[in-house]
Short mmCIF file of C-alpha atoms in Angstrom, two decimals:
data_model
loop_
_atom_site.label_atom_id
_atom_site.label_comp_id
_atom_site.label_asym_id
_atom_site.label_seq_id
_atom_site.Cartn_x
_atom_site.Cartn_y
_atom_site.Cartn_z
CA MET A 1 32.51 55.92 290.33
CA LEU A 2 32.15 57.97 287.15
CA SER A 3 33.77 61.43 287.03
CA PRO A 4 32.69 64.43 284.91
CA ASP A 5 35.74 63.94 282.66
CA GLY A 6 34.82 60.33 281.95
CA MET A 7 37.29 58.78 284.38
CA ILE A 8 36.07 55.54 285.98
CA ALA A 9 37.47 54.72 289.42
CA GLY A 10 36.51 51.25 290.54
CA SER A 11 37.08 48.60 293.16
CA LYS A 12 35.90 45.01 293.24
CA VAL A 13 35.83 42.08 295.64
CA ILE A 14 36.22 38.75 293.82
CA GLY A 15 35.27 35.43 295.36
CA THR A 16 35.88 32.00 293.86
CA SER A 17 34.97 28.36 294.37
CA GLY A 18 35.22 25.05 292.54
CA ARG A 19 37.26 24.87 289.35
CA ALA A 20 37.41 28.64 289.00
CA ASP A 21 39.29 28.81 292.29
CA THR A 22 42.13 26.72 290.87
CA VAL A 23 42.42 28.81 287.71
CA ILE A 24 42.37 32.15 289.53
CA ARG A 25 44.78 31.02 292.25
CA SER A 26 47.25 30.01 289.58
CA ALA A 27 46.90 33.31 287.72
CA VAL A 28 47.46 35.35 290.87
CA ALA A 29 50.29 33.19 292.25
CA ASN A 30 52.22 33.16 288.98
CA ALA A 31 51.78 36.82 288.05
CA ARG A 32 54.95 38.88 287.83
CA SER A 33 53.34 41.51 290.05
CA PRO A 34 49.87 42.59 291.22
CA GLN A 35 50.08 45.54 288.84
CA ASP A 36 51.06 43.36 285.89
CA LEU A 37 48.13 41.01 286.50
CA ALA A 38 45.70 43.92 286.81
CA THR A 39 47.04 45.56 283.66
CA ARG A 40 46.62 42.36 281.64
CA LEU A 41 43.06 41.85 282.91
CA ILE A 42 41.82 45.39 282.43
CA SER A 43 43.42 45.64 278.99
CA GLN A 44 40.76 43.14 277.87
CA SER A 45 37.95 45.47 278.92
CA PRO A 46 36.35 47.99 276.55
CA GLU A 47 37.34 50.91 278.80
CA GLY A 48 40.95 49.87 279.55
CA GLY A 49 42.93 51.44 282.37
CA PHE A 50 45.39 50.76 285.16
CA GLY A 51 45.08 48.94 288.45
CA VAL A 52 46.24 46.45 291.03
CA VAL A 53 45.00 43.14 292.43
CA HIS A 54 45.44 42.31 296.12
CA ALA A 55 45.32 38.72 297.40
CA ASP A 56 46.18 36.98 300.66
CA ASN A 57 48.66 34.16 299.95
CA PRO A 58 47.03 32.51 296.92
CA ARG A 59 49.37 29.50 297.31
CA SER A 60 47.79 28.51 300.62
CA LEU A 61 45.01 26.02 299.91
CA ALA A 62 44.05 26.08 303.58
CA THR A 63 42.53 29.54 303.25
CA VAL A 64 39.62 30.78 301.15
CA LEU A 65 40.91 32.89 298.28
CA SER A 66 39.65 36.45 298.47
CA LEU A 67 40.75 39.12 296.02
CA LYS A 68 40.35 42.86 295.95
CA ALA A 69 40.96 44.80 292.76
CA GLU A 70 41.25 48.56 292.29
CA TRP A 71 41.58 50.43 289.03
CA THR A 72 41.12 53.64 287.11
CA SER A 73 40.03 53.99 283.50
CA PRO A 74 40.88 57.46 282.13
CA HIS A 75 38.44 58.43 279.39
CA GLY A 76 36.49 55.26 280.21
CA VAL A 77 33.29 57.03 279.15
CA VAL A 78 33.19 59.66 276.41
CA MET A 79 31.34 62.53 278.10
CA THR A 80 30.26 64.35 274.94
CA GLY A 81 26.92 66.13 274.68
CA LYS A 82 24.14 66.64 277.18
CA THR A 83 23.05 62.99 277.21
CA VAL A 84 25.79 60.36 277.45
CA PRO A 85 25.37 56.63 276.72
CA PHE A 86 27.67 54.13 278.40
CA SER A 87 27.89 50.39 278.91
CA ILE A 88 28.42 49.00 282.40
CA PRO A 89 32.21 49.07 282.94
CA VAL A 90 33.85 45.64 283.05
CA GLY A 91 36.85 46.70 285.09
CA ILE A 92 39.21 44.02 286.38
CA ASP A 93 37.47 40.71 285.80
CA PHE A 94 38.85 37.17 285.55
CA LEU A 95 35.76 36.10 283.60
CA PRO A 96 34.52 39.06 281.52
CA TYR A 97 31.57 38.58 279.21
CA GLN A 98 33.85 38.60 276.15
CA THR A 99 35.33 35.30 277.34
CA PHE A 100 32.14 33.47 276.40
CA ARG A 101 32.47 34.39 272.71
CA GLN A 102 34.97 31.54 272.32
CA TYR A 103 32.07 29.07 272.57
CA LEU A 104 30.08 30.63 269.73
CA SER A 105 30.00 29.32 266.19
CA ALA A 106 30.09 31.63 263.17
CA SER A 107 27.58 29.44 261.34
CA GLY A 108 25.24 29.07 264.32
CA GLU A 109 25.74 25.30 264.21
CA ARG A 110 28.18 22.76 265.59
CA ARG A 111 29.20 19.36 264.22
CA TYR A 112 30.95 18.13 267.36
CA PRO A 113 30.39 18.42 271.13
CA ILE A 114 31.77 21.48 272.88
CA ILE A 115 33.27 21.66 276.36
CA VAL A 116 32.11 24.77 278.23
CA GLY A 117 32.19 23.89 281.93
CA SER A 118 29.21 24.00 284.24
CA GLY A 119 29.02 26.66 286.91
CA VAL A 120 27.30 29.70 288.36
CA ASN A 121 28.83 33.12 287.71
CA THR A 122 27.58 36.32 289.32
CA TRP A 123 28.51 39.96 288.74
CA THR A 124 27.28 42.88 290.86
CA TYR A 125 28.09 46.50 290.05
CA ASP A 126 27.34 49.64 292.08
CA ILE A 127 27.89 52.74 289.96
CA GLY A 128 27.86 56.30 291.25
CA LEU A 129 27.37 59.29 288.96
CA PRO A 130 29.26 62.59 289.09
CA ASP A 131 27.74 65.74 290.53
CA GLY A 132 25.62 67.54 287.98
CA TYR A 133 24.52 64.37 286.21
CA SER A 134 21.40 62.25 286.66
CA LEU A 135 20.49 58.80 285.42
CA ASP A 136 18.13 59.07 282.49
CA SER A 137 17.49 55.41 281.63
CA VAL A 138 18.89 51.93 282.18
CA PRO A 139 18.67 48.74 280.12
CA PRO A 140 15.62 46.54 280.72
CA ALA A 141 15.82 43.55 283.02
CA SER A 142 16.70 40.33 281.22
CA LYS A 143 15.87 36.66 281.76
CA VAL A 144 16.62 33.77 279.45
CA GLU A 145 16.05 30.23 280.69
CA ASN A 146 16.38 27.11 278.56
CA SER A 147 17.86 23.64 278.62
CA ALA A 148 21.41 25.04 278.59
CA GLY A 149 20.99 27.16 281.71
CA LEU A 150 19.72 30.49 283.02
CA TYR A 151 20.75 34.12 282.60
CA THR A 152 19.23 36.98 284.56
CA ALA A 153 20.05 40.67 284.84
CA THR A 154 18.39 43.37 286.94
CA TYR A 155 18.95 47.11 287.14
CA GLU A 156 18.07 49.14 290.25
CA ALA A 157 18.35 52.86 289.69
CA SER A 158 18.06 56.10 291.62
CA GLU A 159 18.82 59.57 290.33
CA ASP A 160 22.57 59.37 290.93
CA ARG A 161 23.32 55.67 291.44
CA MET A 162 22.73 52.34 289.77
CA ARG A 163 23.10 48.71 290.87
CA VAL A 164 23.44 45.98 288.26
CA SER A 165 23.13 42.29 289.13
CA ARG A 166 23.90 39.57 286.59
CA ARG A 167 23.87 35.81 287.03
CA LEU A 168 24.77 33.12 284.51
CA THR A 169 24.14 29.45 285.24
CA ILE A 170 25.58 26.91 282.82
CA ASN A 171 24.02 23.52 283.46
CA LYS A 172 26.52 21.15 281.90
CA ASP A 173 30.20 20.67 281.13
CA ILE A 174 29.64 19.36 277.62
CA TYR A 175 26.97 20.25 275.04
CA GLU A 176 26.14 18.04 272.07
CA PRO A 177 25.64 19.58 268.61
CA ASP A 178 21.84 19.41 268.90
CA GLU A 179 22.06 21.26 272.23
CA TYR A 180 24.13 24.11 270.83
CA PRO A 181 21.23 26.42 269.82
CA ALA A 182 20.10 26.65 273.46
CA LEU A 183 23.68 27.34 274.60
CA GLN A 184 24.09 30.00 271.93
CA ALA A 185 20.88 31.75 273.02
CA LEU A 186 22.03 31.69 276.63
CA LEU A 187 25.47 33.15 275.91
CA TYR A 188 24.13 35.84 273.59
CA ALA A 189 21.72 36.87 276.35
CA LEU A 190 24.75 37.69 278.53
CA ILE A 191 26.74 39.33 275.74
CA ASP A 192 23.84 41.46 274.47
CA ASP A 193 22.93 42.59 277.97
CA ALA A 194 26.54 43.44 278.85
CA ARG A 195 26.84 45.60 275.71
CA SER A 196 23.58 47.49 276.27
CA SER A 197 23.71 51.11 277.37
CA ALA A 198 22.54 53.26 280.22
CA PHE A 199 22.09 56.99 279.66
CA VAL A 200 23.08 59.88 281.93
CA THR A 201 22.09 63.51 281.39
CA ARG A 202 23.92 66.63 282.45
CA ARG A 203 21.58 68.79 284.48
#
């Protein structure tokens, strides 16, 4: 939820499976505290903030790991002027879009294979606007499909609410140098979409 002063108050349910489950279980189980884990995660987001992560016994492999995160981001959006641009808040996320930059090459080429890790990642955001503001425009839907995988993003908007759905499918664990251009295009599709802006207008 976005407030008139730019505060973002968010909550998120996080589900895991496969290899990601192992990584996230370890992060939660070994954190000094739920607040410390949340602080470290949200500090990586553009908006920053404070929060907490709740989990039911992450050390028990007999149960499905389910996490709930809650946070606030003071001054998460700069509410200056009548029309305000803002990117979709990242919030507390174990796999934010910035993570995928580590697989990109400055030259646009690779000489050796790169290990990325196959998988399907989904992000869904429901964003409410403050009283007195209306949604002016949202980014266009996106779809990039190639030999490396598939990225899609959709935006459903009403006057005071927006739903964003993103899905990234990475087909393989390892990409050879001649396969890198397709991987690069796929990852930039996610990064560019995540950095695009919606606009709200003060009525």
